[in-house]
Amino acid sequence: MADFFGSVWWMIVSLGLLVTFHEFGHYWVARRCGIKVLRFSVGFGRPLWMRRNRAGTEFAIAAIPLGGYVKMLDEREVDVPAAERHLAFNHKTVWQRIAVVAAGPAANLLLCIALLWAMFVLGKQDYSATIGRTTGMAQAAGLQAGDRVLAVDGRRVATAAEASMALTTAAMDGHDARLDVLDSLDQARTRSLPLSQLPAGFDERRVAPLAGLAWQFWLQPAEVDTIQPGAAAQGVLLPGDLIVAVDGQRIDGADQVATQVQALGQRGGPGMIEVLRAGERLALEITPRQGRDGRGQPTWQIGVGFPEQHAPAYDTQLKFGPLAAIPAALGETARMAGDSLGMMRRIVTGNASLQNISGPVTIARVANISAKRGLDWFLYFLALLSLSLCIINLLPIPILDGGHLLYYLIELVKGSPLSERAMAAGQYVGLALLAGLMGLAFYNDILGLVPR
């Protein structure tokens, strides 16, 4: 329940902030162009708070916090006195109208850059692209635990998230990925990961594990937390022991222990379990005993438990001085924009699944998770969301800013405005497209809540 209210709260905070900046962009340029603004609203529906300034603009906070709008004086919507026609939006030049409409997405773009700048100055804690374990095609490609990925297909990566995104992109495009890595001996290597061999219909959210890659921070250390009374481990292991091998098989994470204990039990007889205890590596003899798992099935056990909550420590930081953070923020904005536009292109061409489209439920959940991780992560989330709002609003869909810009570009070409009938038809088409996108986003959100 706390997560639910936290998600709702941080979604309201996030959307409220970004929508305010977006609408302020429209408002500020409209006022510079001599247009009378009737209302500046954050949210839709019945106003919960309202105040009017000297210029006659109503500033409001409305009940539904999923957007906002700036209402300008316009003869197509209200009767305008002759004395105020020069203040109406529809009486301004096409270039002024273009500037007003484009100012909203531009405000979100500038906000994205500013948020990333603040994040880099503060310093973003993150996880390096260090490999913790390899199996399958990754192991066959020569990748090993301890390798640190420096670049994917020539694109530099600083974190595991960036490397995962680059691998996902390569997999969706159906080609093998070239990885530049630094191994545990600091030797530079190049490896080819045959992502083109992934089966059709693969889960695009799990490209790394499907390719046999497990990032180091995914692995929970096999550090003993509890020992069951009377179990095989009692008198052999101690809480705090770090299991590093079972019967000669290396252990990289807690999830491997049960499998290796099962193999040892099936082999029969005692085996050696190696642990790190107080900085010393010990080899101890242990004999698994047969018991039953949570489903009542027979299994071999040694009777140890690991911590339920695993919070891996960050092992890298992206931090720059105030001046150096400017090009870093610009570069990160360009990278994020390229990834977003590339994903949209792949969805349209069918190379990416429609499941990549998310809605307010996902936004709320990610907002809450980011806020819990710290200010640096929340700033990054806000920057990504702000950039997404910028890009979405520039799509050439009527009722969005991009649709209006399309109208004005057509007006520039033909030398006269589109007819009201054509614009009205476009609005209906835009509403239908937007309703379809929102329905798909909600469907994917709900599907994401269903346990798999």
XYZ file of C-alpha atoms in Angstrom:
452
model
C 0.000 0.000 0.000
C 2.902 2.351 0.778
C 4.315 1.659 -2.704
C 0.926 2.482 -4.259
C 0.614 5.870 -2.575
C 4.303 6.563 -3.164
C 3.887 5.811 -6.863
C 0.839 8.076 -7.159
C 2.581 10.889 -5.300
C 5.790 10.825 -7.334
C 3.849 10.556 -10.586
C 1.884 13.696 -9.667
C 5.088 15.498 -8.701
C 6.873 14.418 -11.892
C 4.081 15.172 -14.346
C 3.194 18.387 -12.523
C 6.746 19.687 -12.847
C 7.214 18.673 -16.485
C 3.784 19.848 -17.625
C 4.322 23.200 -15.904
C 7.569 23.717 -17.828
C 5.965 22.608 -21.084
C 2.994 24.953 -20.758
C 5.191 27.795 -19.511
C 7.115 27.507 -22.790
C 3.883 28.091 -24.712
C 2.835 30.883 -22.347
C 6.149 32.759 -22.350
C 6.521 32.842 -26.146
C 2.833 33.699 -26.615
C 3.239 36.731 -24.362
C 6.421 37.734 -26.238
C 4.408 37.581 -29.475
C 1.683 39.847 -28.066
C -0.957 37.133 -27.669
C -3.480 37.378 -24.852
C -3.468 34.228 -22.696
C -6.810 33.475 -21.067
C -5.807 30.521 -18.882
C -2.667 28.639 -17.835
C -3.783 25.325 -16.319
C -1.773 22.477 -14.835
C -4.148 19.527 -14.969
C -7.574 19.096 -16.537
C -11.102 19.346 -15.198
C -12.450 21.437 -12.351
C -9.922 23.941 -10.991
C -8.854 23.286 -7.387
C -6.994 26.596 -7.178
C -7.099 29.681 -9.381
C -5.618 33.180 -9.473
C -5.807 35.953 -12.073
C -2.888 38.301 -12.892
C -2.987 41.905 -14.102
C -2.994 40.862 -17.764
C -6.189 38.899 -17.193
C -4.617 35.423 -17.357
C -6.123 32.804 -15.030
C -3.536 30.485 -13.458
C -5.146 27.242 -12.321
C -4.342 23.841 -10.816
C -7.005 21.349 -11.881
C -8.205 18.051 -10.446
C -6.835 15.604 -13.056
C -2.998 15.825 -12.956
C -2.331 14.121 -16.302
C -1.521 17.140 -18.465
C -2.257 20.822 -18.827
C -3.016 23.527 -21.340
C -2.616 27.192 -22.222
C -5.807 28.752 -23.585
C -5.191 31.787 -25.797
C -7.523 34.354 -27.263
C -8.658 32.929 -30.608
C -11.554 33.927 -32.871
C -12.158 30.274 -33.761
C -13.113 29.537 -30.156
C -14.644 32.709 -28.673
C -16.072 36.025 -29.828
C -13.228 38.553 -29.840
C -13.973 42.299 -29.556
C -12.597 44.333 -32.450
C -10.292 46.177 -30.052
C -8.580 42.889 -29.063
C -8.301 41.162 -32.425
C -4.627 42.080 -32.678
C -4.125 40.044 -29.473
C -5.734 36.883 -30.908
C -3.622 33.843 -31.757
C -5.212 33.382 -35.185
C -4.272 36.942 -36.185
C -0.531 36.331 -35.681
C 1.848 35.451 -38.497
C 2.448 31.774 -39.254
C 6.018 32.046 -37.945
C 4.764 33.458 -34.635
C 2.243 30.624 -34.328
C 4.997 28.106 -35.101
C 7.176 29.671 -32.386
C 4.367 29.484 -29.805
C 3.548 25.846 -30.570
C 7.198 24.712 -30.718
C 8.013 26.463 -27.430
C 6.389 23.729 -25.307
C 8.538 20.838 -26.583
C 11.564 23.183 -26.600
C 10.980 23.914 -22.901
C 10.967 20.168 -22.157
C 14.191 19.715 -24.147
C 15.922 22.525 -22.236
C 14.640 21.110 -18.948
C 16.060 17.687 -19.870
C 19.504 19.207 -20.456
C 19.312 21.201 -17.205
C 18.280 18.125 -15.179
C 21.098 16.026 -16.643
C 23.559 18.830 -15.938
C 22.438 18.881 -12.298
C 22.673 15.085 -12.141
C 26.243 15.059 -13.476
C 27.331 17.833 -11.105
C 25.768 15.980 -8.175
C 27.188 12.671 -9.393
C 25.078 9.686 -10.491
C 25.793 6.412 -8.728
C 25.446 3.467 -11.094
C 26.586 -0.043 -11.969
C 29.503 -0.705 -14.297
C 29.114 -2.982 -17.323
C 31.148 -5.710 -15.612
C 30.192 -9.283 -16.427
C 29.513 -11.502 -13.420
C 28.773 -14.786 -15.190
C 28.523 -16.164 -18.720
C 26.680 -19.149 -20.144
C 25.467 -20.233 -23.574
C 26.361 -17.995 -26.508
C 28.193 -15.438 -24.347
C 30.470 -18.131 -22.969
C 30.982 -19.596 -26.453
C 31.911 -16.106 -27.694
C 34.807 -16.004 -25.223
C 33.292 -13.603 -22.715
C 34.257 -14.329 -19.115
C 33.348 -13.258 -15.600
C 35.264 -10.101 -14.742
C 35.244 -8.715 -18.302
C 34.177 -5.083 -18.409
C 32.335 -3.992 -21.549
C 33.724 -0.693 -22.867
C 31.832 -0.410 -26.164
C 29.112 -2.166 -28.151
C 29.336 -1.851 -31.940
C 31.722 1.064 -31.494
C 29.415 2.913 -29.114
C 31.054 3.691 -25.782
C 29.144 2.486 -22.713
C 29.799 3.526 -19.132
C 27.139 1.499 -17.308
C 25.400 -1.855 -17.476
C 22.159 -0.094 -18.462
C 23.822 1.536 -21.479
C 25.402 -1.775 -22.508
C 22.063 -3.591 -22.144
C 20.325 -0.976 -24.294
C 22.982 -1.289 -26.996
C 22.676 -5.094 -26.957
C 18.879 -4.849 -27.160
C 19.159 -2.531 -30.153
C 21.475 -4.958 -31.954
C 19.176 -7.901 -31.181
C 16.071 -6.074 -32.454
C 17.944 -5.236 -35.661
C 18.895 -8.910 -36.015
C 22.678 -8.543 -36.191
C 25.613 -9.724 -34.090
C 27.127 -7.308 -31.589
C 30.835 -6.452 -31.446
C 31.942 -5.994 -27.840
C 35.141 -4.233 -26.829
C 36.016 -5.483 -23.357
C 38.720 -5.135 -20.742
C 39.389 -8.478 -19.089
C 40.337 -9.138 -15.470
C 44.032 -8.771 -16.411
C 43.367 -5.326 -17.983
C 43.901 -6.721 -21.472
C 41.741 -5.204 -24.234
C 39.767 -7.803 -26.195
C 37.127 -7.794 -28.927
C 34.357 -10.361 -28.896
C 31.433 -11.030 -31.246
C 28.144 -11.904 -29.565
C 25.900 -13.733 -32.110
C 22.606 -12.041 -31.189
C 21.273 -12.860 -34.663
C 20.891 -16.441 -33.392
C 18.284 -15.481 -30.779
C 14.984 -17.247 -31.497
C 12.146 -15.395 -33.189
C 9.824 -13.630 -30.773
C 12.441 -13.332 -28.027
C 11.662 -11.150 -25.001
C 13.276 -7.807 -25.824
C 13.467 -6.952 -22.112
C 15.752 -9.954 -21.454
C 18.322 -9.804 -24.230
C 21.359 -9.947 -21.914
C 20.274 -13.075 -19.980
C 19.011 -14.743 -23.167
C 22.484 -14.213 -24.609
C 24.006 -15.795 -21.500
C 25.176 -12.568 -19.862
C 24.671 -11.797 -16.179
C 25.975 -8.437 -15.012
C 28.025 -8.515 -11.856
C 25.588 -6.414 -9.838
C 22.780 -8.895 -10.591
C 24.549 -11.624 -8.645
C 23.776 -11.902 -4.957
C 26.919 -12.986 -3.085
C 26.518 -16.480 -1.608
C 27.058 -15.170 1.919
C 25.483 -17.445 4.517
C 22.798 -15.704 6.557
C 21.109 -18.541 8.462
C 21.804 -22.217 9.177
C 18.974 -24.612 9.945
C 19.383 -26.573 13.207
C 20.431 -30.144 12.548
C 21.242 -29.451 8.882
C 24.342 -30.673 7.074
C 25.900 -27.214 7.314
C 25.582 -27.016 11.106
C 29.024 -27.255 12.654
C 30.640 -26.817 9.241
C 29.611 -23.373 8.060
C 29.088 -20.154 10.006
C 26.858 -17.130 9.320
C 28.946 -14.671 7.312
C 30.821 -17.340 5.350
C 31.034 -16.525 1.633
C 30.633 -19.704 -0.430
C 32.990 -19.576 -3.436
C 32.942 -23.209 -4.646
C 30.973 -26.430 -4.177
C 32.640 -29.737 -5.103
C 35.174 -27.892 -7.227
C 32.553 -25.861 -9.124
C 32.957 -22.088 -8.871
C 30.116 -20.157 -7.249
C 29.523 -16.604 -8.514
C 26.119 -16.021 -6.923
C 23.731 -17.403 -4.336
C 21.432 -18.747 -7.052
C 24.071 -21.331 -8.077
C 24.432 -22.980 -4.663
C 21.253 -25.100 -4.794
C 22.119 -26.475 -8.249
C 25.642 -27.482 -7.222
C 24.450 -28.981 -3.929
C 21.897 -31.024 -5.903
C 24.649 -32.305 -8.200
C 26.826 -33.182 -5.209
C 23.961 -35.055 -3.538
C 23.198 -37.035 -6.674
C 26.873 -37.970 -6.989
C 26.742 -39.345 -3.483
C 29.204 -39.137 -0.612
C 30.859 -36.068 0.910
C 32.297 -33.194 -1.070
C 34.282 -30.046 -0.419
C 32.688 -26.660 0.042
C 35.066 -23.689 -0.151
C 34.335 -20.472 1.735
C 35.944 -17.169 2.572
C 35.922 -16.635 6.339
C 37.557 -13.576 7.905
C 39.704 -13.131 4.785
C 40.886 -16.737 4.771
C 39.891 -19.331 2.152
C 38.867 -22.626 3.723
C 37.980 -25.990 2.166
C 35.472 -27.855 4.346
C 33.959 -31.303 3.946
C 30.154 -31.489 3.729
C 27.583 -34.179 2.885
C 24.177 -32.992 1.628
C 21.070 -34.541 3.134
C 17.857 -35.290 1.321
C 14.861 -33.150 2.207
C 11.909 -31.488 0.473
C 11.640 -28.166 -1.278
C 8.812 -25.628 -0.976
C 6.635 -27.680 -3.348
C 7.165 -30.887 -1.365
C 9.508 -32.399 -3.949
C 12.567 -34.370 -2.765
C 15.833 -32.468 -3.059
C 19.362 -32.456 -1.671
C 20.064 -29.709 0.870
C 22.764 -28.421 3.199
C 20.418 -26.155 5.168
C 21.747 -22.633 4.609
C 19.801 -19.464 3.854
C 20.823 -16.223 2.186
C 19.518 -12.695 2.858
C 16.095 -12.111 1.262
C 16.855 -8.498 0.359
C 19.848 -7.917 -1.888
C 20.919 -4.300 -2.387
C 24.074 -4.347 -4.541
C 26.556 -1.556 -3.906
C 27.144 0.915 -6.735
C 30.569 0.460 -8.296
C 30.795 3.465 -10.617
C 29.907 7.162 -10.576
C 29.215 9.572 -13.427
C 30.342 12.952 -12.118
C 31.673 16.135 -13.743
C 32.513 19.679 -12.747
C 29.992 22.443 -13.557
C 31.639 23.295 -16.898
C 32.452 19.743 -17.978
C 28.882 18.738 -17.120
C 27.524 20.935 -19.945
C 28.874 18.864 -22.888
C 28.190 15.693 -20.880
C 24.519 16.692 -20.494
C 24.251 17.614 -24.174
C 25.830 14.307 -25.213
C 23.570 12.296 -22.918
C 20.509 14.140 -24.242
C 21.550 13.308 -27.814
C 22.106 9.642 -26.878
C 18.720 9.372 -25.148
C 16.966 11.083 -28.054
C 18.638 8.728 -30.538
C 17.578 5.684 -28.508
C 13.985 6.944 -28.199
C 13.622 7.784 -31.880
C 15.290 4.503 -32.841
C 12.829 2.571 -30.690
C 9.892 4.413 -32.281
C 11.228 3.613 -35.748
C 11.608 -0.059 -34.862
C 8.072 -0.224 -33.456
C 6.683 1.269 -36.670
C 8.718 -1.096 -38.877
C 7.870 -4.109 -36.725
C 11.417 -4.750 -35.500
C 10.381 -3.943 -31.916
C 7.416 -5.166 -29.923
C 4.430 -2.938 -29.110
C 5.038 -3.942 -25.484
C 7.674 -1.188 -25.391
C 4.859 1.388 -25.241
C 4.114 2.241 -21.607
C 1.583 4.453 -19.858
C 0.931 6.239 -16.558
C 1.040 3.087 -14.421
C 4.598 2.348 -15.521
C 5.532 6.016 -15.139
C 4.209 5.976 -11.571
C 6.094 2.801 -10.652
C 9.396 3.991 -12.142
C 8.977 7.425 -10.524
C 8.611 5.798 -7.112
C 11.588 3.470 -7.631
C 13.775 6.346 -8.863
C 12.831 8.561 -5.919
C 13.760 5.755 -3.503
C 17.171 5.331 -5.150
C 18.129 8.942 -4.520
C 18.111 12.423 -6.011
C 20.584 11.493 -8.774
C 18.355 8.705 -10.106
C 15.215 10.839 -9.788
C 16.837 13.650 -11.775
C 17.726 11.140 -14.497
C 14.153 9.828 -14.556
C 12.753 13.369 -14.816
C 15.181 14.167 -17.647
C 14.180 11.037 -19.577
C 10.478 11.739 -19.050
C 10.890 15.382 -20.077
C 12.652 14.344 -23.281
C 9.933 11.768 -23.963
C 7.256 14.458 -23.607
C 9.218 16.637 -26.023
C 9.463 13.884 -28.645
C 5.872 12.664 -28.263
C 4.489 16.190 -28.561
C 6.416 16.692 -31.797
C 4.825 13.664 -33.470
C 2.767 14.852 -36.479
C -0.518 13.797 -34.867
C -3.349 16.356 -34.886
C -4.224 17.704 -31.388
C -0.534 17.338 -30.412
C 1.943 20.182 -30.935
C 3.470 18.290 -33.848
C 0.093 18.156 -35.583
C -0.330 21.920 -35.311
C 3.195 22.418 -36.628
C 2.270 20.207 -39.586
C -0.736 22.437 -40.291
C 1.432 25.549 -40.252
C 4.060 23.989 -42.521
C 1.299 23.151 -45.003
C 0.104 26.760 -44.703
C 3.609 27.992 -45.537
C 3.729 25.782 -48.628
C 0.255 26.554 -49.988
C 0.230 30.209 -48.908
C -3.056 30.028 -47.013
C -4.377 28.279 -43.886
C -6.045 24.894 -44.068
C -9.825 25.007 -44.074
C -11.591 24.589 -40.746
C -13.210 21.423 -42.130
C -9.810 19.875 -42.900
C -8.467 20.794 -39.469
C -11.589 19.413 -37.769
C -11.184 16.131 -39.655
C -7.553 16.034 -38.585
C -8.594 16.533 -34.951
C -10.873 13.479 -35.128
C -8.097 11.398 -36.670
C -5.693 12.636 -33.998
C -8.126 11.787 -31.207
C -8.561 8.283 -32.601
C -4.790 7.732 -32.879
C -4.178 9.112 -29.399
C -6.979 7.017 -27.914
C -5.480 3.929 -29.564
C -2.004 4.681 -28.224
C -3.360 5.344 -24.729
C -5.382 2.132 -24.809
C -2.305 0.133 -25.848
C -0.215 1.845 -23.145
C -2.786 1.003 -20.445
C -3.009 -2.591 -21.713
C 0.773 -2.988 -21.481
C 0.753 -1.390 -18.017
C -1.872 -3.821 -16.764
C -0.101 -6.751 -18.422
C 3.074 -5.723 -16.593
C 1.277 -6.027 -13.255
C 0.244 -9.644 -13.892
C 2.673 -12.139 -12.285
C 4.467 -14.295 -14.840
